[in-house]
């Protein structure tokens, strides 16, 4: 890879490769290798195989720890969203990885550089290269910087429903009464802030705030789930 | 869990849990939890979610490193075989995990204890429990002891074909001449041993031994692939 890219990875993600050939392989497509038979280059496919598993574990560990009340089915759906090709290719572009892929001429002409599948593969092969070169910690750090903040930015919001989770959780052993009450709503219309409590059989278990009633309720349910989890 | 099971895990696999509740959860089905509502037990399902990813990475890393010439497609098929439910349930039985699952009465009557899906889930949840309690190293040690030797015992043999791999590899840039020659065959008929060489364009690249010609050829091809890989 170019010194420029090496420096970019070091400055942006704190990653500097010991084995530069590994980084090269991670960004090299077979079409490029075939056009340069004398150079004995390696391409990314085996790395992509490994990166897939590395990333899946990092994501699984993260959501397992950060969502202690989320049942297994929801965890599985959230993980599926986070290992999705579309997410990967968006992340690869955000990291400017697309600019550094080595492609054969035919593939370049065919606009392979913007292909979702290729971007996804390169993202995974990069993760595997970091893992082989430096172990798991830098991969986790990379994900903490690049991927996990997306959880707070709404990338995967449709996969959460704390209100339903709470209901399923407290009604495991029969019906109970769950109620949400608006405690407060203030601020100008376009910046209104709601404060909502959730009670289980008339006992308050959580308070949430949000810019909509729905949002504040979800937040309150999340808090209640944390309380239940702590006492379990 | 019983002290007996704790000692079994310690003696057999060198694993002694710091957090005993984690081990309990790994072996407890929801049906048992529902029958004991006052005891606030946890069941294995979230652990199984995580164990799946832990195991997949350990297997991927192992086969990536131990089969440096295996192309990505073959690696993927081999991994699929190794994370297969049937393999898992056989392994769970081999480790006597089936005897320690806590089931509700209905599930016990329905013979859930021998269900492939349940045995597979328990095997994965155990792996996750070890990973959370003690990190990755003891998981790798456990897999080295319990699972990876199966690769040498023919459990997944149908997923290997070194002769085809060699052919695909050396003919990447056009046709070459691959020949296998029996160098030696001795021993009594029922214990005959073959020694076979493989030559690429008349240059000998590997010698293999085996109890059948086919076996010796596969072995020679594997050796040749290792030589090619080393020089690449």
Tab-separated table of C-alpha atoms in Angstrom:
chain	number	residue	atom	x	y	z
A	1	UNK	CA	0.000	0.000	0.000
A	2	UNK	CA	1.032	3.609	-0.398
A	3	UNK	CA	2.730	5.454	2.463
A	4	UNK	CA	-0.188	7.868	2.299
A	5	UNK	CA	-2.659	5.073	3.071
A	6	UNK	CA	-0.392	3.668	5.806
A	7	UNK	CA	-0.317	7.084	7.448
A	8	UNK	CA	-4.052	7.517	7.043
A	9	UNK	CA	-4.699	4.206	8.860
A	10	UNK	CA	-2.233	5.159	11.595
A	11	UNK	CA	-3.616	8.656	12.116
A	12	UNK	CA	-7.292	7.864	11.741
A	13	UNK	CA	-7.516	4.436	13.466
A	14	UNK	CA	-4.198	4.039	15.300
A	15	UNK	CA	-3.359	1.002	13.159
A	16	UNK	CA	0.101	0.531	11.638
A	17	UNK	CA	0.743	-2.874	10.055
A	18	UNK	CA	3.789	-4.949	10.918
A	19	UNK	CA	3.208	-7.184	7.910
A	20	UNK	CA	2.564	-4.827	5.028
A	21	UNK	CA	1.924	-7.740	2.598
A	22	UNK	CA	-1.125	-8.666	4.650
A	23	UNK	CA	-2.589	-5.197	4.207
A	24	UNK	CA	-1.823	-5.379	0.482
A	25	UNK	CA	-3.612	-8.724	0.189
A	26	UNK	CA	-6.651	-7.354	2.036
A	27	UNK	CA	-7.157	-4.713	-0.670
A	28	UNK	CA	-6.243	-6.779	-3.730
A	29	UNK	CA	-8.830	-8.442	-5.954
A	30	UNK	CA	-8.039	-11.653	-7.878
A	31	UNK	CA	-8.477	-9.758	-11.184
A	32	UNK	CA	-5.476	-7.580	-10.283
A	33	UNK	CA	-3.357	-10.603	-9.279
A	34	UNK	CA	-4.122	-12.276	-12.619
A	35	UNK	CA	-2.935	-9.215	-14.517
A	36	UNK	CA	0.382	-9.247	-12.625
A	37	UNK	CA	1.376	-12.938	-12.617
A	38	UNK	CA	5.080	-12.267	-12.044
A	39	UNK	CA	4.562	-10.431	-8.772
A	40	UNK	CA	3.164	-13.402	-6.789
A	41	UNK	CA	0.529	-11.243	-5.160
A	42	UNK	CA	-2.133	-12.554	-2.837
A	43	UNK	CA	-5.753	-11.556	-2.983
A	44	UNK	CA	-8.319	-10.958	-0.280
A	45	UNK	CA	-10.664	-13.933	-0.473
A	46	UNK	CA	-9.228	-16.118	2.287
A	47	UNK	CA	-8.936	-13.049	4.517
A	48	UNK	CA	-12.557	-12.199	3.879
A	49	UNK	CA	-13.529	-15.699	5.090
A	50	UNK	CA	-11.745	-15.085	8.378
A	51	UNK	CA	-12.810	-11.439	8.756
A	52	UNK	CA	-16.442	-12.446	8.594
A	53	UNK	CA	-16.019	-14.557	11.758
A	54	UNK	CA	-13.848	-11.976	13.544
A	55	UNK	CA	-16.379	-9.230	12.980
A	56	UNK	CA	-19.303	-11.438	13.968
A	57	UNK	CA	-17.704	-12.184	17.322
A	58	UNK	CA	-16.822	-8.552	18.026
A	59	UNK	CA	-20.396	-7.484	17.257
A	60	UNK	CA	-21.908	-10.386	19.212
A	61	UNK	CA	-19.791	-9.666	22.281
A	62	UNK	CA	-20.648	-5.975	22.133
A	63	UNK	CA	-24.415	-6.345	21.872
A	64	UNK	CA	-24.461	-9.232	24.372
A	65	UNK	CA	-22.802	-6.965	26.954
A	66	UNK	CA	-24.521	-3.683	26.101
A	67	UNK	CA	-28.061	-5.039	25.858
A	68	UNK	CA	-28.289	-7.362	28.860
A	69	UNK	CA	-32.080	-7.481	28.677
A	70	UNK	CA	-32.440	-8.160	24.965
A	71	UNK	CA	-33.707	-11.699	24.375
A	72	UNK	CA	-31.817	-14.026	22.054
A	73	UNK	CA	-34.158	-13.586	19.074
A	74	UNK	CA	-33.709	-9.800	19.140
A	75	UNK	CA	-29.939	-10.135	19.553
A	76	UNK	CA	-29.853	-12.383	16.498
A	77	UNK	CA	-31.869	-9.897	14.434
A	78	UNK	CA	-29.707	-6.986	15.555
A	79	UNK	CA	-26.523	-8.882	14.727
A	80	UNK	CA	-27.925	-9.777	11.317
A	81	UNK	CA	-28.515	-6.066	10.650
A	82	UNK	CA	-25.018	-5.170	11.778
A	83	UNK	CA	-23.306	-7.793	9.609
A	84	UNK	CA	-25.449	-6.866	6.652
A	85	UNK	CA	-23.785	-6.138	3.299
A	86	UNK	CA	-25.400	-2.745	2.961
A	87	UNK	CA	-24.059	-1.647	6.357
A	88	UNK	CA	-20.607	-2.968	5.523
A	89	UNK	CA	-20.404	-1.228	2.184
A	90	UNK	CA	-21.519	2.077	3.733
A	91	UNK	CA	-18.837	1.686	6.404
A	92	UNK	CA	-16.173	0.779	3.820
A	93	UNK	CA	-16.973	4.005	1.948
A	94	UNK	CA	-16.969	6.041	5.150
A	95	UNK	CA	-13.456	4.709	5.840
A	96	UNK	CA	-12.449	5.568	2.227
A	97	UNK	CA	-11.471	1.939	1.650
A	98	UNK	CA	-13.050	2.026	-1.815
A	99	UNK	CA	-10.289	4.310	-3.089
A	100	UNK	CA	-7.538	1.821	-2.247
A	101	UNK	CA	-8.797	-1.436	-3.775
A	102	UNK	CA	-6.476	-2.895	-6.429
A	103	UNK	CA	-8.615	-4.049	-9.357
A	104	UNK	CA	-7.915	-5.532	-12.764
A	105	UNK	CA	-8.663	-3.299	-15.760
A	106	UNK	CA	-11.847	-5.150	-16.723
A	107	UNK	CA	-13.261	-4.910	-13.233
A	108	UNK	CA	-12.378	-1.231	-13.054
A	109	UNK	CA	-14.258	-0.592	-16.288
A	110	UNK	CA	-17.217	-2.544	-14.916
A	111	UNK	CA	-17.335	-0.142	-11.924
A	112	UNK	CA	-16.569	-2.968	-9.466
A	113	UNK	CA	-15.152	-0.374	-7.074
A	114	UNK	CA	-18.675	0.686	-6.094
A	115	UNK	CA	-20.153	-2.809	-5.958
A	116	UNK	CA	-21.769	-3.502	-2.565
A	117	UNK	CA	-20.427	-7.104	-2.469
A	118	UNK	CA	-16.835	-6.006	-3.146
A	119	UNK	CA	-16.927	-3.190	-0.571
A	120	UNK	CA	-18.319	-5.618	1.964
A	121	UNK	CA	-15.588	-8.192	1.192
A	122	UNK	CA	-12.842	-5.587	1.520
A	123	UNK	CA	-14.209	-4.369	4.841
A	124	UNK	CA	-14.100	-7.941	6.169
A	125	UNK	CA	-10.663	-8.706	4.742
A	126	UNK	CA	-9.292	-5.529	6.329
A	127	UNK	CA	-10.644	-6.656	9.718
A	128	UNK	CA	-9.017	-10.088	9.288
A	129	UNK	CA	-5.700	-8.487	8.332
A	130	UNK	CA	-5.740	-6.369	11.510
A	131	UNK	CA	-6.660	-9.461	13.566
A	132	UNK	CA	-3.813	-11.590	12.136
A	133	UNK	CA	-1.287	-8.770	12.335
A	134	UNK	CA	-2.157	-7.419	15.789
A	135	UNK	CA	-4.769	-9.578	17.500
A	136	UNK	CA	-8.288	-8.868	18.669
A	137	UNK	CA	-7.832	-5.651	20.671
A	138	UNK	CA	-7.149	-3.296	17.737
A	139	UNK	CA	-10.140	-4.816	15.926
A	140	UNK	CA	-12.384	-4.048	18.902
A	141	UNK	CA	-10.950	-0.514	19.050
A	142	UNK	CA	-11.628	-0.074	15.328
A	143	UNK	CA	-15.222	-1.261	15.756
A	144	UNK	CA	-15.678	0.971	18.804
A	145	UNK	CA	-14.621	3.920	16.681
A	146	UNK	CA	-16.283	3.122	13.375
A	147	UNK	CA	-19.262	0.831	13.874
A	148	UNK	CA	-20.718	0.862	17.375
A	149	UNK	CA	-21.395	4.628	17.469
A	150	UNK	CA	-23.880	3.924	14.636
A	151	UNK	CA	-26.086	2.230	17.213
A	152	UNK	CA	-26.603	5.630	18.834
A	153	UNK	CA	-27.057	7.314	15.463
A	154	UNK	CA	-30.152	5.350	14.564
A	155	UNK	CA	-28.596	3.033	11.941
A	156	UNK	CA	-30.227	-0.010	13.485
A	157	UNK	CA	-33.108	1.586	15.421
A	158	UNK	CA	-35.807	-0.558	13.865
A	159	UNK	CA	-34.260	-3.550	15.634
A	160	UNK	CA	-34.996	-2.200	19.104
A	161	UNK	CA	-38.302	-2.163	20.874
A	162	UNK	CA	-37.745	-1.844	24.610
A	163	UNK	CA	-41.480	-1.507	25.336
A	164	UNK	CA	-42.195	-4.905	23.801
A	165	UNK	CA	-39.127	-6.377	25.494
A	166	UNK	CA	-40.308	-5.083	28.864
A	167	UNK	CA	-43.801	-6.464	28.327
A	168	UNK	CA	-42.468	-9.891	27.328
A	169	UNK	CA	-40.090	-9.861	30.249
A	170	UNK	CA	-42.466	-8.980	33.094
A	171	UNK	CA	-45.308	-11.082	31.742
A	172	UNK	CA	-43.216	-14.242	31.576
A	173	UNK	CA	-45.063	-15.688	34.550
A	174	UNK	CA	-48.552	-14.249	33.948
A	175	UNK	CA	-50.174	-10.862	33.267
A	176	UNK	CA	-49.077	-7.714	35.095
A	177	UNK	CA	-50.157	-4.068	34.729
A	178	UNK	CA	-47.727	-1.867	32.777
A	179	UNK	CA	-48.489	1.854	32.573
A	180	UNK	CA	-46.721	4.836	31.039
A	181	UNK	CA	-47.396	8.339	32.458
A	182	UNK	CA	-46.241	11.661	31.050
A	183	UNK	CA	-44.678	13.456	34.034
A	184	UNK	CA	-43.600	16.544	32.210
A	185	UNK	CA	-43.575	18.132	28.765
A	186	UNK	CA	-41.921	21.465	28.189
A	187	UNK	CA	-39.940	23.566	25.764
A	188	UNK	CA	-41.052	25.176	22.479
A	189	UNK	CA	-43.118	23.001	20.088
A	190	UNK	CA	-40.233	22.134	17.783
A	191	UNK	CA	-37.955	21.282	20.700
A	192	UNK	CA	-40.442	19.820	23.123
A	193	UNK	CA	-39.025	17.466	25.745
A	194	UNK	CA	-41.083	14.709	27.346
A	195	UNK	CA	-40.511	13.012	30.657
A	196	UNK	CA	-42.315	9.705	31.022
A	197	UNK	CA	-42.441	7.135	33.823
A	198	UNK	CA	-43.221	3.449	33.547
A	199	UNK	CA	-44.924	1.559	36.392
A	200	UNK	CA	-45.279	-2.179	36.790
A	201	UNK	CA	-48.241	-3.058	39.041
A	202	UNK	CA	-48.234	0.588	40.208
A	203	UNK	CA	-44.542	0.520	41.164
A	204	UNK	CA	-42.391	2.992	39.263
A	205	UNK	CA	-39.428	1.228	37.635
A	206	UNK	CA	-38.016	3.742	35.202
A	207	UNK	CA	-38.117	7.316	33.934
A	208	UNK	CA	-37.242	8.268	30.394
A	209	UNK	CA	-36.844	11.496	28.481
A	210	UNK	CA	-37.145	12.117	24.764
A	211	UNK	CA	-38.226	14.552	22.067
A	212	UNK	CA	-41.424	12.596	21.516
A	213	UNK	CA	-43.730	10.730	23.877
A	214	UNK	CA	-42.917	7.482	22.056
A	215	UNK	CA	-39.202	8.098	22.384
A	216	UNK	CA	-39.466	8.900	26.107
A	217	UNK	CA	-41.546	5.736	26.674
A	218	UNK	CA	-38.932	3.584	24.922
A	219	UNK	CA	-36.273	5.190	27.080
A	220	UNK	CA	-38.277	4.553	30.283
A	221	UNK	CA	-38.825	0.900	29.283
A	222	UNK	CA	-35.088	0.530	28.697
A	223	UNK	CA	-34.391	1.916	32.190
A	224	UNK	CA	-36.952	-0.457	33.738
A	225	UNK	CA	-35.341	-3.424	31.967
A	226	UNK	CA	-31.980	-2.387	33.404
A	227	UNK	CA	-33.471	-2.284	36.918
A	228	UNK	CA	-35.073	-5.724	36.474
A	229	UNK	CA	-31.834	-7.117	35.107
A	230	UNK	CA	-29.827	-5.729	38.013
A	231	UNK	CA	-32.172	-7.350	40.555
A	232	UNK	CA	-32.227	-10.700	38.833
B	1	UNK	CA	-23.965	-27.327	39.060
B	2	UNK	CA	-22.931	-30.303	41.169
B	3	UNK	CA	-19.441	-30.484	42.630
B	4	UNK	CA	-19.057	-33.694	40.670
B	5	UNK	CA	-19.611	-31.872	37.363
B	6	UNK	CA	-17.305	-29.026	38.449
B	7	UNK	CA	-14.556	-31.544	39.161
B	8	UNK	CA	-15.211	-33.373	35.900
B	9	UNK	CA	-14.769	-30.119	33.918
B	10	UNK	CA	-11.613	-29.287	35.885
B	11	UNK	CA	-10.044	-32.734	35.494
B	12	UNK	CA	-11.097	-33.422	31.937
B	13	UNK	CA	-10.725	-29.973	30.347
B	14	UNK	CA	-8.788	-27.914	32.895
B	15	UNK	CA	-11.737	-25.536	33.250
B	16	UNK	CA	-12.939	-24.335	36.665
B	17	UNK	CA	-15.528	-21.552	36.613
B	18	UNK	CA	-15.104	-18.371	38.631
B	19	UNK	CA	-18.750	-17.479	38.120
B	20	UNK	CA	-20.689	-20.651	38.854
B	21	UNK	CA	-24.031	-19.013	37.958
B	22	UNK	CA	-22.786	-18.659	34.396
B	23	UNK	CA	-22.149	-22.385	34.143
B	24	UNK	CA	-25.600	-23.049	35.640
B	25	UNK	CA	-27.246	-20.796	33.067
B	26	UNK	CA	-25.378	-22.552	30.244
B	27	UNK	CA	-27.025	-25.856	31.152
B	28	UNK	CA	-30.495	-24.608	32.080
B	29	UNK	CA	-33.429	-24.688	29.692
B	30	UNK	CA	-36.265	-22.132	29.914
B	31	UNK	CA	-38.706	-24.940	30.807
B	32	UNK	CA	-36.779	-25.556	34.044
B	33	UNK	CA	-36.670	-21.842	34.882
B	34	UNK	CA	-40.459	-21.604	34.419
B	35	UNK	CA	-40.993	-24.464	36.871
B	36	UNK	CA	-38.874	-22.706	39.515
B	37	UNK	CA	-40.075	-19.083	39.357
B	38	UNK	CA	-38.888	-18.192	42.866
B	39	UNK	CA	-35.252	-19.034	42.184
B	40	UNK	CA	-34.625	-16.309	39.576
B	41	UNK	CA	-32.632	-18.674	37.374
B	42	UNK	CA	-31.241	-17.773	34.003
B	43	UNK	CA	-31.433	-19.975	30.952
B	44	UNK	CA	-28.985	-20.606	28.142
B	45	UNK	CA	-30.484	-18.860	25.145
B	46	UNK	CA	-28.539	-15.601	25.215
B	47	UNK	CA	-25.355	-17.552	25.879
B	48	UNK	CA	-26.050	-19.765	22.903
B	49	UNK	CA	-26.270	-16.650	20.720
B	50	UNK	CA	-22.789	-15.601	21.804
B	51	UNK	CA	-21.285	-19.114	21.798
B	52	UNK	CA	-22.200	-19.525	18.172
B	53	UNK	CA	-19.951	-16.577	17.233
B	54	UNK	CA	-17.135	-17.579	19.598
B	55	UNK	CA	-16.985	-21.082	18.192
B	56	UNK	CA	-17.180	-19.860	14.604
B	57	UNK	CA	-14.138	-17.644	15.110
B	58	UNK	CA	-12.092	-20.352	16.841
B	59	UNK	CA	-12.840	-22.790	14.008
B	60	UNK	CA	-12.220	-20.176	11.307
B	61	UNK	CA	-8.877	-19.162	12.790
B	62	UNK	CA	-7.800	-22.789	13.127
B	63	UNK	CA	-8.603	-23.862	9.579
B	64	UNK	CA	-7.313	-20.576	8.120
B	65	UNK	CA	-3.928	-21.238	9.731
B	66	UNK	CA	-3.757	-25.021	9.302
B	67	UNK	CA	-4.863	-25.146	5.679
B	68	UNK	CA	-2.909	-22.302	4.106
B	69	UNK	CA	-3.549	-23.607	0.597
B	70	UNK	CA	-7.290	-24.187	0.895
B	71	UNK	CA	-9.210	-21.661	-1.205
B	72	UNK	CA	-11.972	-19.582	0.376
B	73	UNK	CA	-14.836	-21.698	-0.980
B	74	UNK	CA	-13.416	-24.878	0.543
B	75	UNK	CA	-12.710	-23.128	3.841
B	76	UNK	CA	-16.328	-21.987	3.942
B	77	UNK	CA	-17.622	-25.515	3.272
B	78	UNK	CA	-15.311	-27.011	5.895
B	79	UNK	CA	-16.382	-24.432	8.465
B	80	UNK	CA	-20.020	-25.140	7.676
B	81	UNK	CA	-19.402	-28.835	8.371
B	82	UNK	CA	-17.664	-28.059	11.633
B	83	UNK	CA	-20.403	-25.763	12.932
B	84	UNK	CA	-23.063	-28.214	11.849
B	85	UNK	CA	-25.742	-29.272	14.377
B	86	UNK	CA	-25.048	-32.965	13.946
B	87	UNK	CA	-21.335	-32.480	14.752
B	88	UNK	CA	-22.191	-30.340	17.768
B	89	UNK	CA	-24.669	-32.794	19.221
B	90	UNK	CA	-22.175	-35.666	18.811
B	91	UNK	CA	-19.540	-33.590	20.584
B	92	UNK	CA	-21.947	-32.617	23.373
B	93	UNK	CA	-22.644	-36.310	24.003
B	94	UNK	CA	-18.949	-37.175	23.881
B	95	UNK	CA	-18.383	-34.554	26.595
B	96	UNK	CA	-21.327	-36.028	28.597
B	97	UNK	CA	-23.016	-32.620	28.559
B	98	UNK	CA	-26.399	-34.265	27.898
B	99	UNK	CA	-26.474	-35.678	31.438
B	100	UNK	CA	-26.239	-32.254	33.063
B	101	UNK	CA	-28.947	-30.270	31.286
B	102	UNK	CA	-31.670	-28.933	33.600
B	103	UNK	CA	-35.034	-29.521	31.945
B	104	UNK	CA	-38.656	-28.969	32.935
B	105	UNK	CA	-40.728	-32.104	33.559
B	106	UNK	CA	-42.641	-31.875	30.288
B	107	UNK	CA	-39.472	-31.524	28.247
B	108	UNK	CA	-37.904	-34.437	30.100
B	109	UNK	CA	-40.900	-36.618	29.272
B	110	UNK	CA	-40.664	-35.528	25.617
B	111	UNK	CA	-37.046	-36.818	25.544
B	112	UNK	CA	-35.669	-33.329	24.872
B	113	UNK	CA	-32.377	-34.419	26.425
B	114	UNK	CA	-31.491	-36.308	23.227
B	115	UNK	CA	-32.738	-33.661	20.814
B	116	UNK	CA	-30.040	-32.605	18.344
B	117	UNK	CA	-31.060	-28.922	18.513
B	118	UNK	CA	-30.881	-28.835	22.325
B	119	UNK	CA	-27.525	-30.621	22.489
B	120	UNK	CA	-26.183	-28.205	19.901
B	121	UNK	CA	-27.486	-25.194	21.866
B	122	UNK	CA	-25.947	-26.456	25.116
B	123	UNK	CA	-22.594	-27.032	23.459
B	124	UNK	CA	-22.608	-23.438	22.207
B	125	UNK	CA	-23.801	-21.962	25.498
B	126	UNK	CA	-21.040	-23.830	27.352
B	127	UNK	CA	-18.460	-22.318	25.004
B	128	UNK	CA	-19.888	-18.828	25.601
B	129	UNK	CA	-19.832	-19.359	29.366
B	130	UNK	CA	-16.131	-20.304	29.237
B	131	UNK	CA	-15.423	-17.285	27.015
B	132	UNK	CA	-17.174	-14.814	29.349
B	133	UNK	CA	-15.707	-16.379	32.473
B	134	UNK	CA	-12.135	-16.858	31.283
B	135	UNK	CA	-11.589	-15.353	27.861
B	136	UNK	CA	-10.634	-16.861	24.531
B	137	UNK	CA	-7.598	-18.966	25.451
B	138	UNK	CA	-9.413	-21.695	27.437
B	139	UNK	CA	-11.979	-21.941	24.618
B	140	UNK	CA	-9.197	-22.523	22.106
B	141	UNK	CA	-7.658	-25.118	24.445
B	142	UNK	CA	-11.016	-26.869	24.775
B	143	UNK	CA	-11.463	-26.937	20.991
B	144	UNK	CA	-7.886	-28.201	20.536
B	145	UNK	CA	-8.709	-31.059	22.857
B	146	UNK	CA	-12.250	-31.900	21.824
B	147	UNK	CA	-12.928	-30.777	18.268
B	148	UNK	CA	-9.829	-30.294	16.150
B	149	UNK	CA	-8.499	-33.850	16.600
B	150	UNK	CA	-11.668	-34.926	14.726
B	151	UNK	CA	-10.110	-33.433	11.601
B	152	UNK	CA	-7.472	-36.173	11.758
B	153	UNK	CA	-10.078	-38.817	12.567
B	154	UNK	CA	-11.942	-38.420	9.318
B	155	UNK	CA	-15.025	-36.593	10.663
B	156	UNK	CA	-14.836	-34.006	7.915
B	157	UNK	CA	-12.791	-35.870	5.268
B	158	UNK	CA	-15.317	-35.383	2.507
B	159	UNK	CA	-14.542	-31.653	2.688
B	160	UNK	CA	-10.918	-32.127	1.648
B	161	UNK	CA	-9.604	-32.874	-1.786
B	162	UNK	CA	-5.954	-31.889	-1.989
B	163	UNK	CA	-5.542	-33.353	-5.485
B	164	UNK	CA	-8.243	-31.062	-6.882
B	165	UNK	CA	-6.853	-28.134	-4.884
B	166	UNK	CA	-3.373	-28.749	-6.310
B	167	UNK	CA	-4.724	-28.977	-9.846
B	168	UNK	CA	-6.709	-25.745	-9.480
B	169	UNK	CA	-3.716	-24.047	-7.934
B	170	UNK	CA	-1.002	-24.905	-10.450
B	171	UNK	CA	-3.271	-24.488	-13.460
B	172	UNK	CA	-4.332	-20.973	-12.484
B	173	UNK	CA	-2.231	-19.507	-15.311
B	174	UNK	CA	-2.649	-22.247	-17.914
B	175	UNK	CA	-2.286	-26.045	-18.200
B	176	UNK	CA	0.623	-27.910	-16.585
B	177	UNK	CA	1.451	-31.642	-16.362
B	178	UNK	CA	0.635	-33.227	-12.991
B	179	UNK	CA	1.660	-36.860	-12.492
B	180	UNK	CA	1.454	-39.281	-9.580
B	181	UNK	CA	3.917	-42.228	-9.411
B	182	UNK	CA	3.854	-45.139	-6.993
B	183	UNK	CA	7.423	-45.268	-5.652
B	184	UNK	CA	6.920	-48.141	-3.268
B	185	UNK	CA	4.235	-50.538	-1.989
B	186	UNK	CA	5.046	-53.018	0.730
B	187	UNK	CA	3.691	-54.836	3.778
B	188	UNK	CA	1.051	-57.590	3.973
B	189	UNK	CA	-2.127	-57.134	1.919
B	190	UNK	CA	-4.281	-55.967	4.825
B	191	UNK	CA	-1.638	-53.501	6.013
B	192	UNK	CA	-0.122	-52.444	2.718
B	193	UNK	CA	1.645	-49.082	2.689
B	194	UNK	CA	1.982	-46.966	-0.440
B	195	UNK	CA	4.532	-44.288	-1.170
B	196	UNK	CA	3.552	-41.940	-3.965
B	197	UNK	CA	5.270	-38.923	-5.506
B	198	UNK	CA	3.652	-36.041	-7.338
B	199	UNK	CA	5.479	-34.197	-10.104
B	200	UNK	CA	4.526	-30.909	-11.717
B	201	UNK	CA	6.005	-30.571	-15.219
B	202	UNK	CA	8.349	-33.461	-14.307
B	203	UNK	CA	9.617	-31.754	-11.156
B	204	UNK	CA	8.911	-33.683	-7.979
B	205	UNK	CA	7.091	-31.493	-5.452
B	206	UNK	CA	5.837	-33.882	-2.801
B	207	UNK	CA	5.885	-37.446	-1.489
B	208	UNK	CA	2.992	-38.967	0.418
B	209	UNK	CA	2.365	-42.238	2.222
B	210	UNK	CA	-0.927	-43.968	2.969
B	211	UNK	CA	-2.710	-47.280	3.313
B	212	UNK	CA	-4.235	-46.893	-0.119
B	213	UNK	CA	-2.915	-45.414	-3.352
B	214	UNK	CA	-5.654	-42.799	-3.251
B	215	UNK	CA	-4.755	-41.859	0.299
B	216	UNK	CA	-1.038	-41.583	-0.503
B	217	UNK	CA	-1.816	-39.399	-3.543
B	218	UNK	CA	-3.924	-37.039	-1.431
B	219	UNK	CA	-1.068	-36.839	1.046
B	220	UNK	CA	1.483	-36.109	-1.706
B	221	UNK	CA	-0.766	-33.392	-3.134
B	222	UNK	CA	-1.049	-31.834	0.322
B	223	UNK	CA	2.765	-31.793	0.638
B	224	UNK	CA	3.109	-30.219	-2.809
B	225	UNK	CA	0.603	-27.502	-1.876
B	226	UNK	CA	2.636	-26.738	1.237
B	227	UNK	CA	5.804	-26.361	-0.880
B	228	UNK	CA	4.018	-24.062	-3.335
B	229	UNK	CA	2.601	-22.034	-0.508
B	230	UNK	CA	5.986	-21.638	1.157
B	231	UNK	CA	7.565	-20.345	-2.074
B	232	UNK	CA	4.794	-17.903	-2.836
